[in-house]
Structure formats: C-alpha cells, structure tokens
Coordinates of C-alpha atoms in Angstrom, one line a residue:
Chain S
X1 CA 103.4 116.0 -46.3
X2 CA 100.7 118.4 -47.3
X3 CA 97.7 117.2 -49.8
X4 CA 94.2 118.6 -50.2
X5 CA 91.8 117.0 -48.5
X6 CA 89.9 116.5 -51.5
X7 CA 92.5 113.4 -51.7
X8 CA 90.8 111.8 -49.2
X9 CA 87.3 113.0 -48.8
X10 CA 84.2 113.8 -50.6
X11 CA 81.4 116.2 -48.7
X12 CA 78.6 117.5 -49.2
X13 CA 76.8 120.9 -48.1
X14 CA 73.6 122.9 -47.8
X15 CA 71.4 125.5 -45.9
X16 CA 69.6 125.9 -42.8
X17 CA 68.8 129.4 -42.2
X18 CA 71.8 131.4 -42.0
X19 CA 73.5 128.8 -41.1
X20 CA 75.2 126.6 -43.6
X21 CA 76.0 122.8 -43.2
X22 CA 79.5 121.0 -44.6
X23 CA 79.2 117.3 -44.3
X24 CA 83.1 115.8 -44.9
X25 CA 83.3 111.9 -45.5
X26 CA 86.2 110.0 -45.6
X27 CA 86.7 107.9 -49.1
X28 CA 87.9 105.0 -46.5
X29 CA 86.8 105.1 -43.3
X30 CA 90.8 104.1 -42.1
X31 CA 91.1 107.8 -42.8
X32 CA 88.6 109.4 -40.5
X33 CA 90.9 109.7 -37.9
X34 CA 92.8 111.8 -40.2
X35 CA 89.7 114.0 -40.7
X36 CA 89.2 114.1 -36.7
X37 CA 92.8 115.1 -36.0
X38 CA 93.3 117.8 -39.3
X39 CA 89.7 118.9 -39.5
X40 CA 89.1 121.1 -37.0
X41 CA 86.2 123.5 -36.3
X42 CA 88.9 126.3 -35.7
X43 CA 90.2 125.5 -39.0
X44 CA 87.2 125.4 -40.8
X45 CA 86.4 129.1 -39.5
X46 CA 89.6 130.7 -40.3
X47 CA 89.4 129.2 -44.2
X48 CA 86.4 131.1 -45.1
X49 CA 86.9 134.0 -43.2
X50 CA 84.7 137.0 -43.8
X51 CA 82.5 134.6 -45.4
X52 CA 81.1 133.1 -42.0
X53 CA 79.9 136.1 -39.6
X54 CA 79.8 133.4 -36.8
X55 CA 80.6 130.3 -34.8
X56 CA 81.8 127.2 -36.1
X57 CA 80.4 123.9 -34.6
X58 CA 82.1 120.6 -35.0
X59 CA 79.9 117.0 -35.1
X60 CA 81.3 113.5 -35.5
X61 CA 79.8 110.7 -37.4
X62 CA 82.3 107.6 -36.9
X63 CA 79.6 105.0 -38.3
X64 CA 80.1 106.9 -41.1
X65 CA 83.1 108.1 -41.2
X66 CA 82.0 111.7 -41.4
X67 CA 82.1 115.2 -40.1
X68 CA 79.4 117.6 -39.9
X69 CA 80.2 121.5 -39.4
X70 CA 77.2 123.8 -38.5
X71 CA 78.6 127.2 -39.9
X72 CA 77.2 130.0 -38.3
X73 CA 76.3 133.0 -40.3
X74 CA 77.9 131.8 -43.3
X75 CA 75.3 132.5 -46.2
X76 CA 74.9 136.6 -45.6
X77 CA 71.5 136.3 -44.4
X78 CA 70.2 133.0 -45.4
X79 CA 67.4 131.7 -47.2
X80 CA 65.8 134.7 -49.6
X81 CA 67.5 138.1 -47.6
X82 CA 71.0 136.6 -48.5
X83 CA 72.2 138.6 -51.8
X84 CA 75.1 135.9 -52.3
X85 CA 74.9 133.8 -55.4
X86 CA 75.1 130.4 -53.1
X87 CA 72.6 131.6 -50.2
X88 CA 72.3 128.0 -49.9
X89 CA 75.9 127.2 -49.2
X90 CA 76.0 124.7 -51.7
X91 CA 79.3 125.2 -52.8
X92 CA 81.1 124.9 -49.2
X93 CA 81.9 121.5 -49.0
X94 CA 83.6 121.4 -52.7
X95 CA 85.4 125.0 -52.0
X96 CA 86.9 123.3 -48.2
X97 CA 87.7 120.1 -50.0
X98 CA 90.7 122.4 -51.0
X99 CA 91.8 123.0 -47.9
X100 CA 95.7 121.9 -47.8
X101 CA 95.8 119.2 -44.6
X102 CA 99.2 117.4 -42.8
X103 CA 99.7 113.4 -43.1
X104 CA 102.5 111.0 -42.8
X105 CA 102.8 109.2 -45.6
X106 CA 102.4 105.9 -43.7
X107 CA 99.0 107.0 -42.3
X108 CA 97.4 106.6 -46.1
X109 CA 98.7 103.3 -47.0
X110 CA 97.6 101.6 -44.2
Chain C
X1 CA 58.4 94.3 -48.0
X2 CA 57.0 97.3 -49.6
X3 CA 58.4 99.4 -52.2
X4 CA 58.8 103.5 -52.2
X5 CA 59.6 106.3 -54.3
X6 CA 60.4 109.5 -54.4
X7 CA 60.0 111.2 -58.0
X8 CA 60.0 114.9 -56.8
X9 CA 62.7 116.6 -54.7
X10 CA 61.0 120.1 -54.7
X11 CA 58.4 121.9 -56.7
X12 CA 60.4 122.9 -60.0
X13 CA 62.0 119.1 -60.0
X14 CA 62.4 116.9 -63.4
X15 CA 58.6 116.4 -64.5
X16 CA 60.2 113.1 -65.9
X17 CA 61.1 111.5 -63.3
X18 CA 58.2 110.2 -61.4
X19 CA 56.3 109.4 -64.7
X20 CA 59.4 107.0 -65.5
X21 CA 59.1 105.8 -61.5
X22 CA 55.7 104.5 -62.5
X23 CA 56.7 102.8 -65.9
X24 CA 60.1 101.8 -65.9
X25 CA 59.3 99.3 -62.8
X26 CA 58.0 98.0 -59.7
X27 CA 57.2 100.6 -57.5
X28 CA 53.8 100.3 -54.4
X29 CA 54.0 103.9 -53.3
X30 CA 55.2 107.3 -54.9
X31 CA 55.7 110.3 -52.8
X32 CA 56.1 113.8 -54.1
X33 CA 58.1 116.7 -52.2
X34 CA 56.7 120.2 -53.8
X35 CA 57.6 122.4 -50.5
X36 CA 60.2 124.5 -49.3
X37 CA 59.6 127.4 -47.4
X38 CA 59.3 130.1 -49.5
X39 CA 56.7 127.8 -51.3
X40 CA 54.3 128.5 -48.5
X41 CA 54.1 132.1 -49.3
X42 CA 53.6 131.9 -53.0
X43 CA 50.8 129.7 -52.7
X44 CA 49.4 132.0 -49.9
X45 CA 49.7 134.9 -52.7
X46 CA 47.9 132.7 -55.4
X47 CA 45.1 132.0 -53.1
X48 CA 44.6 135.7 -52.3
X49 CA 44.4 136.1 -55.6
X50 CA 42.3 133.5 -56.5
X51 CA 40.5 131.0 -54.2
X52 CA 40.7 128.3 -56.2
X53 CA 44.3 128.2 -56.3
X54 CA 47.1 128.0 -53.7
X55 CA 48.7 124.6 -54.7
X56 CA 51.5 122.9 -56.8
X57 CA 49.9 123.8 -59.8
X58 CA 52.3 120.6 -61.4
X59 CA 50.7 118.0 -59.1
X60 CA 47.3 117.6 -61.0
X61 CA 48.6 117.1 -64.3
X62 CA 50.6 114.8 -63.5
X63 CA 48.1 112.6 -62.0
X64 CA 46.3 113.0 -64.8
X65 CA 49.5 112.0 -66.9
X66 CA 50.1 108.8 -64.7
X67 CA 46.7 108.0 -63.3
X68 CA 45.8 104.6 -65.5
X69 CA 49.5 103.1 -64.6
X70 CA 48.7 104.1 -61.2
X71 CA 45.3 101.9 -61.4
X72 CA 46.4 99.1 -63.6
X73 CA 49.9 98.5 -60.8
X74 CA 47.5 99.7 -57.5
X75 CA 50.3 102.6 -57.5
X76 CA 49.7 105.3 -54.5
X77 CA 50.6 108.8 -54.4
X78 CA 51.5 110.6 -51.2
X79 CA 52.0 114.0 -52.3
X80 CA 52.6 117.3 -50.1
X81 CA 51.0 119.6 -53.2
X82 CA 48.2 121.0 -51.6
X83 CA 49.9 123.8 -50.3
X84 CA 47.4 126.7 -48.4
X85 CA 44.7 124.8 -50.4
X86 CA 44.7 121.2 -50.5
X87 CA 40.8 120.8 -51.1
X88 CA 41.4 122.6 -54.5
X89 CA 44.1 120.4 -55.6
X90 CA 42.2 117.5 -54.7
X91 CA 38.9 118.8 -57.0
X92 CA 41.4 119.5 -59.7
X93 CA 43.2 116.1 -59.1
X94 CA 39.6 114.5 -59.3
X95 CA 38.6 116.2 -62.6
X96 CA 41.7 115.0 -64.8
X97 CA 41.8 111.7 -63.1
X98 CA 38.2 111.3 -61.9
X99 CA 39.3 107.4 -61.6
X100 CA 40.8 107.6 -58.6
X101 CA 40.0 108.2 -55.0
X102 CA 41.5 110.9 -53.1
X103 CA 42.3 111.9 -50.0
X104 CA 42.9 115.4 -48.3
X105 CA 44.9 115.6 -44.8
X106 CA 43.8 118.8 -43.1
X107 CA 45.0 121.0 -40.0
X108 CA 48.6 122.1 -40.9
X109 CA 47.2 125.9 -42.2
X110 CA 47.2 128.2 -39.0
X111 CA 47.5 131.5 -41.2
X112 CA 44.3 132.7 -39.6
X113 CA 45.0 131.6 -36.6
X114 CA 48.0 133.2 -35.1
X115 CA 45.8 136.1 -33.6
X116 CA 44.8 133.6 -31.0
X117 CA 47.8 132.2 -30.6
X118 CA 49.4 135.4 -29.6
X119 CA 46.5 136.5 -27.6
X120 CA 47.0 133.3 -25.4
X121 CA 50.4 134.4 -25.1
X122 CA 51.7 131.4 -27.6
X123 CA 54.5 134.0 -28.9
X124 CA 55.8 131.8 -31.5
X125 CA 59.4 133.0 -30.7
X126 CA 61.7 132.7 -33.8
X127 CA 63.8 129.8 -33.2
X128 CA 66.9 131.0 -34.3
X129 CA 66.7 134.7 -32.5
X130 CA 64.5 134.2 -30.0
X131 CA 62.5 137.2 -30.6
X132 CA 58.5 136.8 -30.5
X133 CA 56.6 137.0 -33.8
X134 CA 55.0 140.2 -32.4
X135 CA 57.7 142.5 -34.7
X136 CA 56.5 141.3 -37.8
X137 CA 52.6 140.8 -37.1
X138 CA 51.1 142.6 -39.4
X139 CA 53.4 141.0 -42.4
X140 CA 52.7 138.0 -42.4
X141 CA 51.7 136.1 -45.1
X142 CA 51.7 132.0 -44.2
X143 CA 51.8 130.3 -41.4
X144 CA 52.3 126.3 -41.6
X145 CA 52.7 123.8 -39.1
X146 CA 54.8 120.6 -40.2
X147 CA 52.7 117.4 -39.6
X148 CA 54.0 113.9 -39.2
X149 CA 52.7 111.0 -40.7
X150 CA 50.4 109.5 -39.1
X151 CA 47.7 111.8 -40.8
X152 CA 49.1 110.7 -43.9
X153 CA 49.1 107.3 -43.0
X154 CA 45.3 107.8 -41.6
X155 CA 44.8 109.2 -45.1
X156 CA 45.8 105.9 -46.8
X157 CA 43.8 103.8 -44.7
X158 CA 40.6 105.0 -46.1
X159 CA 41.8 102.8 -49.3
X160 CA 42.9 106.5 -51.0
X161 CA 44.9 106.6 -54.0
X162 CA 45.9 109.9 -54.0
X163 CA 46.9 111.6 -50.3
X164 CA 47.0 115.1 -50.4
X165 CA 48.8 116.8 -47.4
X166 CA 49.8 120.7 -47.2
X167 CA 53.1 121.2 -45.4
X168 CA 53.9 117.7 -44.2
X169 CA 57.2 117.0 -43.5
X170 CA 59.3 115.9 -46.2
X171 CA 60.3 112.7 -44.5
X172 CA 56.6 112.1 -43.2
X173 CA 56.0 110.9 -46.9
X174 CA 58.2 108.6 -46.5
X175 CA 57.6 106.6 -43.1
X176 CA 53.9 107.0 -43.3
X177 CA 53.2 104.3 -46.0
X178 CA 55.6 101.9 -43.8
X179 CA 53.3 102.8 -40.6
X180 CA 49.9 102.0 -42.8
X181 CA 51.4 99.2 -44.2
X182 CA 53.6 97.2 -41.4
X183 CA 50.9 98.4 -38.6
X184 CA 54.3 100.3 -36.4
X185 CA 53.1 102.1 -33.7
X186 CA 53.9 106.0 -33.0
X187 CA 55.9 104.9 -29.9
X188 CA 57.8 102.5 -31.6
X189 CA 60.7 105.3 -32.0
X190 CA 63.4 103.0 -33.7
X191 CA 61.2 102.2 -36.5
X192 CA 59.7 105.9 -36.7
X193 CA 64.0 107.2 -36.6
X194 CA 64.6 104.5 -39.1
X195 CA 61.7 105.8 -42.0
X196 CA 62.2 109.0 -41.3
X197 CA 66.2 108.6 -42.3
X198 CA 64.9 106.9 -45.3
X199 CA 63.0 109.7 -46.0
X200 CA 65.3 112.2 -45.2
X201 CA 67.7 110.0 -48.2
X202 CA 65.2 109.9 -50.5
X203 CA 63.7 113.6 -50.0
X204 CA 65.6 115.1 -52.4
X205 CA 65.3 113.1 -55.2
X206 CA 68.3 112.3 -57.4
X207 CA 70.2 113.7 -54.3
X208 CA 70.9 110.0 -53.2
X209 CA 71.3 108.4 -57.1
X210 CA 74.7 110.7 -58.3
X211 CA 73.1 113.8 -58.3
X212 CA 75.0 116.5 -57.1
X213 CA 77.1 114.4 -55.9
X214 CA 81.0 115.1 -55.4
X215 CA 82.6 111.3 -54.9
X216 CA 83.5 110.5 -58.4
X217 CA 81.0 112.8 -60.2
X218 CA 83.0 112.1 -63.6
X219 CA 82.1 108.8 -63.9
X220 CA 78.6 108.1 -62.7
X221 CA 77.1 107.2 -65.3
X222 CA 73.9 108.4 -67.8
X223 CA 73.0 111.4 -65.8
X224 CA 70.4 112.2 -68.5
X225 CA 68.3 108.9 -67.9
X226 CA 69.2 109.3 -63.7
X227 CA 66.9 107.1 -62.0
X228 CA 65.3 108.4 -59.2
X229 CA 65.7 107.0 -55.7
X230 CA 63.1 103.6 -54.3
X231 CA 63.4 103.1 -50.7
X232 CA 62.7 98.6 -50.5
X233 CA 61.2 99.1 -47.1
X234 CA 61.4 96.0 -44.7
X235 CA 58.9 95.6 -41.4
X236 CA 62.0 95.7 -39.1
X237 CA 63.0 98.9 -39.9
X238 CA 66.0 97.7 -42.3
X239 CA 65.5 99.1 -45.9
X240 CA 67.6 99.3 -49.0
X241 CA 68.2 102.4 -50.9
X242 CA 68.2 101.5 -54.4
X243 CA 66.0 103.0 -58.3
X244 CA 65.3 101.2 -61.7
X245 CA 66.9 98.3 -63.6
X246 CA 68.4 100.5 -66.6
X247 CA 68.6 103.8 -65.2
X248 CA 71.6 106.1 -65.0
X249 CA 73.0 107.6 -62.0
X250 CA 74.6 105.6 -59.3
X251 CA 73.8 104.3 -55.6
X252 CA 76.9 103.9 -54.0
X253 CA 77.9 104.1 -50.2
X254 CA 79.3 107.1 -51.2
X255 CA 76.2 108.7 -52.6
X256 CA 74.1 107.8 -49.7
X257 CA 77.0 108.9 -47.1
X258 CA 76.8 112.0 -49.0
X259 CA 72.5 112.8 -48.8
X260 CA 72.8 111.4 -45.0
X261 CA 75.0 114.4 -44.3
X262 CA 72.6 117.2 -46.8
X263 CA 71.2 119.9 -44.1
X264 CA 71.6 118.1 -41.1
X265 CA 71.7 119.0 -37.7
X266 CA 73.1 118.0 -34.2
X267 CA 73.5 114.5 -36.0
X268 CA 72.2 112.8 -32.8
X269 CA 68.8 115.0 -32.7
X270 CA 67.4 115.6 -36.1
X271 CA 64.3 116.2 -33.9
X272 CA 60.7 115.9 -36.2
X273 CA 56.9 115.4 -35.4
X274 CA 57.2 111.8 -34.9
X275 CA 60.4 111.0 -33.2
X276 CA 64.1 112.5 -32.7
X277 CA 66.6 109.9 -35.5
X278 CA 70.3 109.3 -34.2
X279 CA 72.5 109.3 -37.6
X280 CA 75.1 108.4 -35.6
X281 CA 73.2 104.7 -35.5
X282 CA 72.8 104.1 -39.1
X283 CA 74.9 101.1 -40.4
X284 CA 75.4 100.7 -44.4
X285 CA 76.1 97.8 -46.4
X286 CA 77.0 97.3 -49.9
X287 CA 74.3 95.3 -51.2
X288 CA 75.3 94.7 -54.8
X289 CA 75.2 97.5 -58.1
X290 CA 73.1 100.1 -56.9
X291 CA 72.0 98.8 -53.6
X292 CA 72.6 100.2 -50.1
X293 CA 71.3 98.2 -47.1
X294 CA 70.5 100.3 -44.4
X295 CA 70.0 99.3 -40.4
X296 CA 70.8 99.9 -36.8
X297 CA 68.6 102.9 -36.8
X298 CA 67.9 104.0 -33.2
X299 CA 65.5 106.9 -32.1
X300 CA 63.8 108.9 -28.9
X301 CA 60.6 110.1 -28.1
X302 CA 59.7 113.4 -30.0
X303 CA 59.5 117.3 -28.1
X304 CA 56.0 118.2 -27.3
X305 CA 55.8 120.5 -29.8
X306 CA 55.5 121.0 -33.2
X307 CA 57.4 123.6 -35.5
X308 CA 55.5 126.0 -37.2
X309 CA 57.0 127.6 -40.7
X310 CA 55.7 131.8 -40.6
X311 CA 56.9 134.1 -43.8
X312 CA 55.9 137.4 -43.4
X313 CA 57.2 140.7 -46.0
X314 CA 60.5 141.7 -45.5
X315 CA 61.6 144.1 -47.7
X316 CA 63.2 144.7 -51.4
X317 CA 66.4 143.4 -53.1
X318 CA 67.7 143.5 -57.0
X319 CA 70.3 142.1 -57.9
X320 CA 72.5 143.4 -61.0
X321 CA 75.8 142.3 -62.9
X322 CA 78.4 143.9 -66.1
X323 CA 80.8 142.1 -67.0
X324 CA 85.1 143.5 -67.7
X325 CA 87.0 141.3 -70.0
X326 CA 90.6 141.0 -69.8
X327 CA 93.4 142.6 -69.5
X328 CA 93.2 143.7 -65.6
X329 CA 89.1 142.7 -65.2
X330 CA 89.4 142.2 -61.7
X331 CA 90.7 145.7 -61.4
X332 CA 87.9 147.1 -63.6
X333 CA 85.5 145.4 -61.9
X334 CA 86.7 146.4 -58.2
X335 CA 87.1 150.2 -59.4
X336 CA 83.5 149.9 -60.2
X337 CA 81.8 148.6 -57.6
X338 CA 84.0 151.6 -55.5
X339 CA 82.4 154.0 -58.4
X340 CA 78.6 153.2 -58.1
X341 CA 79.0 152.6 -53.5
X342 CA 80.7 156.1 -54.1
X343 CA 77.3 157.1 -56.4
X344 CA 74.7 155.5 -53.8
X345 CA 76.4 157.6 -51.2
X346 CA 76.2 160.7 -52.5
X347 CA 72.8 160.4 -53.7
X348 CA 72.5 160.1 -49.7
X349 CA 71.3 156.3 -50.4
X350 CA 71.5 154.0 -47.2
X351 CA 71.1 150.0 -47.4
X352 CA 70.7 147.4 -45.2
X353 CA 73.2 145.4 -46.9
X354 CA 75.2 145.9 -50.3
X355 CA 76.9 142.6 -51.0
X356 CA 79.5 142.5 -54.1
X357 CA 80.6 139.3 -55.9
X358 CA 83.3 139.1 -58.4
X359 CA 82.7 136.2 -60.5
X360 CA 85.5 133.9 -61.9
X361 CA 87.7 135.2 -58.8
X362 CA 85.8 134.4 -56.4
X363 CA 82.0 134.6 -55.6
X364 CA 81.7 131.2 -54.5
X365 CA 84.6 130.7 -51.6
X366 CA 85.8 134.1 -51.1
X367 CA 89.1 133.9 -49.3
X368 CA 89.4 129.9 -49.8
X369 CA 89.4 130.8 -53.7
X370 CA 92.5 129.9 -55.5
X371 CA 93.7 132.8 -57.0
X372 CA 93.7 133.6 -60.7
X373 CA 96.3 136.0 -62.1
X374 CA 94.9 136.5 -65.1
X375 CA 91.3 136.2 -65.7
X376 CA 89.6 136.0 -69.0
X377 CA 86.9 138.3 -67.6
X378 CA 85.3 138.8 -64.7
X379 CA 81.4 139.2 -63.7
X380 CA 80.6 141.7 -61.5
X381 CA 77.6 141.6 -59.4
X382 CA 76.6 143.7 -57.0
X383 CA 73.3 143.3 -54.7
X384 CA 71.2 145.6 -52.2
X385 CA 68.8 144.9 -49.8
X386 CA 66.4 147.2 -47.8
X387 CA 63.1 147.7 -46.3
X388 CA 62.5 151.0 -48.7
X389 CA 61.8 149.6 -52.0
X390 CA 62.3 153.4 -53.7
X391 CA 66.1 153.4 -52.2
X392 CA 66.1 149.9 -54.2
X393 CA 64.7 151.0 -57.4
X394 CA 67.3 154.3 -57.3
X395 CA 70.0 151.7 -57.0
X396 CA 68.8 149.6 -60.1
X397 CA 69.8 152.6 -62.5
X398 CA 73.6 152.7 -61.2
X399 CA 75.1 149.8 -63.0
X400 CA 74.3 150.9 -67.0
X401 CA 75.7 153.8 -67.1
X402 CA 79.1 152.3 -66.1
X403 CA 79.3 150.8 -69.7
X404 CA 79.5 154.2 -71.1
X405 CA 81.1 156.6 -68.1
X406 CA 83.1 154.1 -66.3
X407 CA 86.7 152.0 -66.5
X408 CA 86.9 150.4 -70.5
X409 CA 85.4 146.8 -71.2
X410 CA 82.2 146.8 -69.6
X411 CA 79.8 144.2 -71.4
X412 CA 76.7 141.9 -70.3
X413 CA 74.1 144.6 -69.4
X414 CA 71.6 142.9 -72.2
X415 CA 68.6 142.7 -69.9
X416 CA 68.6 146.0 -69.1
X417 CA 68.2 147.4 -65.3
X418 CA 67.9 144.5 -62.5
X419 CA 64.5 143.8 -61.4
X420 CA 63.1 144.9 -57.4
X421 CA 62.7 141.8 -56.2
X422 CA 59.9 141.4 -52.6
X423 CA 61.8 139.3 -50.1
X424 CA 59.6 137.2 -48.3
X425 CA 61.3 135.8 -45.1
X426 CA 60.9 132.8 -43.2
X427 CA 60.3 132.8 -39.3
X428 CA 60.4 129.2 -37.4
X429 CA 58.7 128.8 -34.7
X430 CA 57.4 126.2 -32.3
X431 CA 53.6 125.1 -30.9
X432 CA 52.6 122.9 -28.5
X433 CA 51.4 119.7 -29.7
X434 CA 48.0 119.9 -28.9
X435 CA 46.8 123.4 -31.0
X436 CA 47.3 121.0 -34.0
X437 CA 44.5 118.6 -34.8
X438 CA 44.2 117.1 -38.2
X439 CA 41.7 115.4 -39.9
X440 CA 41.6 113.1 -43.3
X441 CA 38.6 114.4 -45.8
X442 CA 37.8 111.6 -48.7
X443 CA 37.0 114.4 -51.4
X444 CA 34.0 113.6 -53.0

C-alpha cells in the first residue's frame, strides 16, 4: 500500500552553501529499513525537480535510524545570492515528508 | 560533572533565554553563538565605520544584565561576540560589568592579511568551486579563520569570567570548557568528537528542546517559556542533553535525532579544528522526562588545515511581491510575472538571475507542492539579481504599476518599491594550520 512517509518519519533540514541538507528519521527504528529500501537518492532528485540544479547524495545513519541527503544546488544560489524565500532549505524535509512511499502492511506492525 | 549551556543560537536569538539559563537553575558554563557568516561582514562594515565597533552589539548588555548572578553562582561565559573586534567588546563588557574579569582570544582576523597569503601562493581556493580567491580580490570585505577550543579553553584558565573569541567555531564553545575542566588532551580524539557533537546539539539553541522541530510539534509543550538546551557533561565523554526544571519545550530522542541531523555533512567526517566526529557512533538513551544520554562517540585526527570564512561584494538584489485574490489568482499572478519579464526585456534589461515565487501554490516545494484548485489568493514575488545595481533599481519600478495597468485584483504593494539590497557572498577556504597563531589577552 502507498502512505506518506510523513507516517513514519520525522526529518529535519538546513543549508550549507548551495547545497541543502534533508535529514529523514524513522519514528521507530524497525522502520529504517523501510526508509533504506523506499528512500532513494534517485527518488529524492526526481521529487523536487527544477528545484535542485544538481546531484543528489545519499548517507546512512543506522544508530540512528536516519538518512542524510546532501542536495546539490537546491537553494538557487545559496546563502545571500539565492532570491528564494527558503535559501536555507528549511522547508525540504517537511515538503519530502510528503512524498507517497510503498509498504506491505505487515512490514509496519512488526 | 560539569554543567553547560547554550542561551544564544545566533545573533538575533531570544534575549530571554540565557538570562533565564542563569536564574531558573544550575548552570557552571554559558556559551553564546552570535556568528554566521554573513555576520562577519557586517561587523567588518561597523568597524570601518567606526573603530570602536565591530561586535555583537547584544553581548555587553547582557553581561551587564546577568553579571551579579554570574558572580554570586561562579557562572562563566564563553561567548563568540567579538566579531572583527573583540578587544572593544571586551572594554565595553568591562564598563557595564566592571566586576568581572575578562578574557579576549585573538588570532582568528586575517582580513589584512590575505595579501601575503596570496603572494606566498596560499590561493585560498573556494572550497566548493575550486577557483582561487584571486577573482574577487579587490572585494573583499572579511576574512575569518575558525579556531578550536583550546584558545578558548587557554582563555578560561587564566580564572576569566567572561571569554571573548571572534569567529570560533560554534561547537568549540562547547568542548572547550570540558577540556579546561576534565584536563582532555587535544589528541584524545574520542573525547574532542564527543564535545564537539554536544556542541554541535546544543549550537542552535532551542533547536534540540522542540524548537523547530517536526516529530509531534502539536504537542510539545509551553513553547513560550521553551527552555533552552544544558549539555550535563561527564569526564568520559558521555553527556546528557537535557534544560530547566519547569521549562517548556521538550527533549526527546526525537528532538535530539532531529538537531544531530541539522546541516550536516558526510555523517562520518564532520571535519573541525580539533578533530573529525563520526555521527554514525553516537548511541542515545532515554534517560527520563527531558533527558537524553548520549555515548559511544568515536573521532580521528583533524586535517592540517584550518577553514577560513572570506565575504567579499557581490552584487545587488531586491526583492518585490503584489498579491491577486481569487477567482483565478494563480492565473493573474503568472500573466504578470510574463508582463513585467516581457517589460525588463524590452527595456533591453539583462539579469543574472530573475527567480519568481507564487506563494500559497507553491514557493516553498515547487513541484512536490500539492496542488490547490482554488486559491484564496496568491502572493506573487518576483526577485533579480546582478552585479549592475542601476539594472536593479530599473527593475524595482516594474511591479506598481501592475496594480493599475495590469490583470484585476492586484493588492499588497503598501510599502512601496522593493528595496536594492548589497549581496555580500561568502567564500570558504582552507589554510594550513600553522599561519594561525592565537593568543589569550586578560583585558585590563
């Protein structure tokens, strides 16, 4: 079945540059191979879109049950050239929380 | 075990919160974040203008504000305020709160010093681009290296109250009262990883106690009275993330988890002056309402060099926005930013970059915006950028007249023409180690 991901992960995101950071957590860290297996850079890239100019890097954080995607040219310039309201990215991680993701039904109530 | 806290998660933070750190509870060290990089080149700008400024002009009153707590609970402040003039923030510190003794940590400013650099072929090549700082020479208008701690920590050992760095690292605050006061040496790297993860939790402030913070945001509770975060620091590198008896906000797994993740890196090489920290070590625990234990922290040696933040003058943006109201404001709104791009060009007006935003559609996720059939209204805003600030001005005239010669229902234009805004970029760079020597001055 399809749910956001929001169901099952909280995030958080920020700037570095013109790159922009979106940290994804699993609520329960049972789930994280969920994340691992749905949460793919590639994916990541083709949700925003235009929005990133650049490559999308994937890191994994099992202690902590936690993604970390370096987004490459995602802010329009970074820091103070960008002329986007959220040069920071700091919206990113709430805006892919809505990203629609696969599971079996089994795989959430273990 | 000592503790520390962090009351200030950039300059502009809640003046509140580290007056309440010092009242509300037990606290042994307060640090205070006032830097980001932009910061550099505003204070550089205030010093220009006057020599006696140049510094987080917030810092000394609230020393003054706090200053007999500070005394009466042997409180100390660790403080990156002094911006491009440190020994002025100390003499103004000193005049409002001549009770204490201060401390200045010099050596990060190399603003008058890149000339040399670059003539001993040091080309400070942008880290992100790889092009040498040559382009922009004759721009620039800071240059900062980040220091560790162990100036800061040298700082408190002369018995200082108040340590005043320029641009420290944020998580140097942090890790440098555990080094003065557990005695950890610089090449113990797990202990140096695991303070400078604690600072890098606490750094932001109210970052790590609900704030901002997406896991259950609706019910963390008494954001008005948040507490701000206390690291309980332990001599083995373990610590507890935790803030004030009767405070709102909330320390949670979650919340920690959340400021772990905040502008990080390779997770296994968040490389700074004193080590490279491996967040893929870190082990948390739930230690009770609002307490996270922390541990496991590993850590490597740190790079033989240092990074060095450069702004220099870039160029001109403004920003402007009118607003459509329903029926069809997204339509309105599109057929006028395709009105005033068709304006600019035949006015023969070239930009770097136009950028428009359509607010309440989506400004904030552009494609990964839900769409919304029917908007109340819709915020236009459109933004230029360029390196000839009269082609910016010309641009700040196009958006008015669109109320009156333009599709219906254009509203919001109450402040009149945007504003030319300087942009002031930022250019990392790296130095070796050894150009950097810093020295502790006990202002006097």
């Amino acid at each position: 079945m399809k749910i956001p991901l929001s169901k099952i992960a909280h995030g958080r995101s920020g700037d570095k540059g013109d790159m922009s950071n979106i940290g994804i957590i699993a609520y329960d860290e049972r789930h994280y191979p969920i994340l691992v297996r749905e949460v793919t850079a590639g994916r990541v890239k083709q949700y925003y879109g235009e929005m990133f100019d650049g490559k999308v890097e994937r890191y994994e954080l099992p202690n902590l049950g936690a993604l970390n995607f370096l987004c490459y040219g995602a802010l329009g310039g970074g820091g103070t050239l960008s002329l986007r309201i959220d040069a920071q990215g700091k919206t990113l991680a709430a805006g892919l929380l809505g990203m629609e993701i696969d599971v079996d039904e089994s795989e959430l109530s273990r | 075990m000592i503790r520390i806290a962090n009351g200030q998660g950039f300059w502009g933070d809640w003046l509140e919160a580290p007056v309440r750190l010092v009242e509300d509870g037990r606290i042994d060290y307060l640090i205070l974040d006032y830097l980001a990089e932009v910061t550099m080149s505003i204070v550089q700008k205030q010093k220009q203008a006057d020599p006696k400024l140049g510094y987080a002009r917030d810092f000394p009153p609230l020393i003054g504000r706090i200053a007999a707590r500070m005394k009466e609970r042997g409180v100390k402040v660790i403080a990156n305020a002094g911006g491009v003039n440190p020994l002025a923030c100390a003499d103004e510190v000193r005049r409002l709160a001549p009770q204490l003794k201060v401390a200045v940590v010099l050596g990060d400013d190399v603003f008058d010093r890149i000339g040399d650099f670059q003539a001993r072929g040091i080309e400070l090549r942008n880290l992100d681009t790889n092009e040498p700082l040559r382009e922009v020479a004759g721009e620039i208008t800071s240059a900062n290296a980040y220091i560790g701690a162990f100036p800061l920590a040298e700082a408190l050992a002369t018995g200082a109250d108040v340590v005043i760095a320029g641009r420290s690292t944020d998580t140097a605050l942090a890790l440098a009262p555990m080094i003065h006061a557990f005695g950890w040496k610089s090449d113990d790297y797990d202990k140096m990883a695991a303070g400078t993860i604690a600072g890098h939790i606490v750094e932001c402030g109210a970052q790590c106690t609900g704030g901002n913070c997406i896991a259950d945001w609706k019910t963390i509770p008494d954001f008005a009275n948040i507490g701000y975060p206390i690291i309980e620091a332990h001599e083995d590198g373990s610590f507890v993330i935790t803030k004030h008896g009767g405070t709102g906000g909330r320390v949670s797994i979650d919340t920690v988890k959340e400021q772990l993740l905040y502008e990080l890196g390779d997770p296994k090489r968040y490389i700074g002056p004193d080590c490279i920290a491996d967040f893929t070590t870190v082990r948390l625990r739930d230690d009770g309402p609002n307490r996270v234990h922390v541990s496991g922290i590993r850590g490597a040696a740190p790079t033989e060099f240092l990074k060095v933040s450069i702004s220099y003058l870039y160029g001109f943006k403004a920003t402007g926005t009118l607003v459509y109201s329903w029926p069809e404001a997204l339509e309105k709104a599109k057929a006028a930013d395709s009105i005033v791009r068709m304006r600019l060009k035949a006015l023969g007006l070239q930009f770097e970059e136009i950028c428009t935003e359509y607010f309440g559609a989506n400004a904030c996720h552009g494609p990964a915006a839900p769409p919304i059939p029917h908007p109340a209204e819709i915020m236009l805003r459109i933004g230029v950028r360029d390196k000839n600030k009269k082609s910016v001005d010309r641009f700040t005239r196009e958006l008015i007249p669109l109320v009156l010669n333009g599709p219906p229902t254009a509203t919001g234009y109450g402040d009149g023409r945007p504003a030319v805004r300087e942009v002031v970029a930022y250019w990392p760079a790296l130095i070796p180690r050894g150009e950097i020597t810093t020295r502790v001055e006990v202002a006097q």
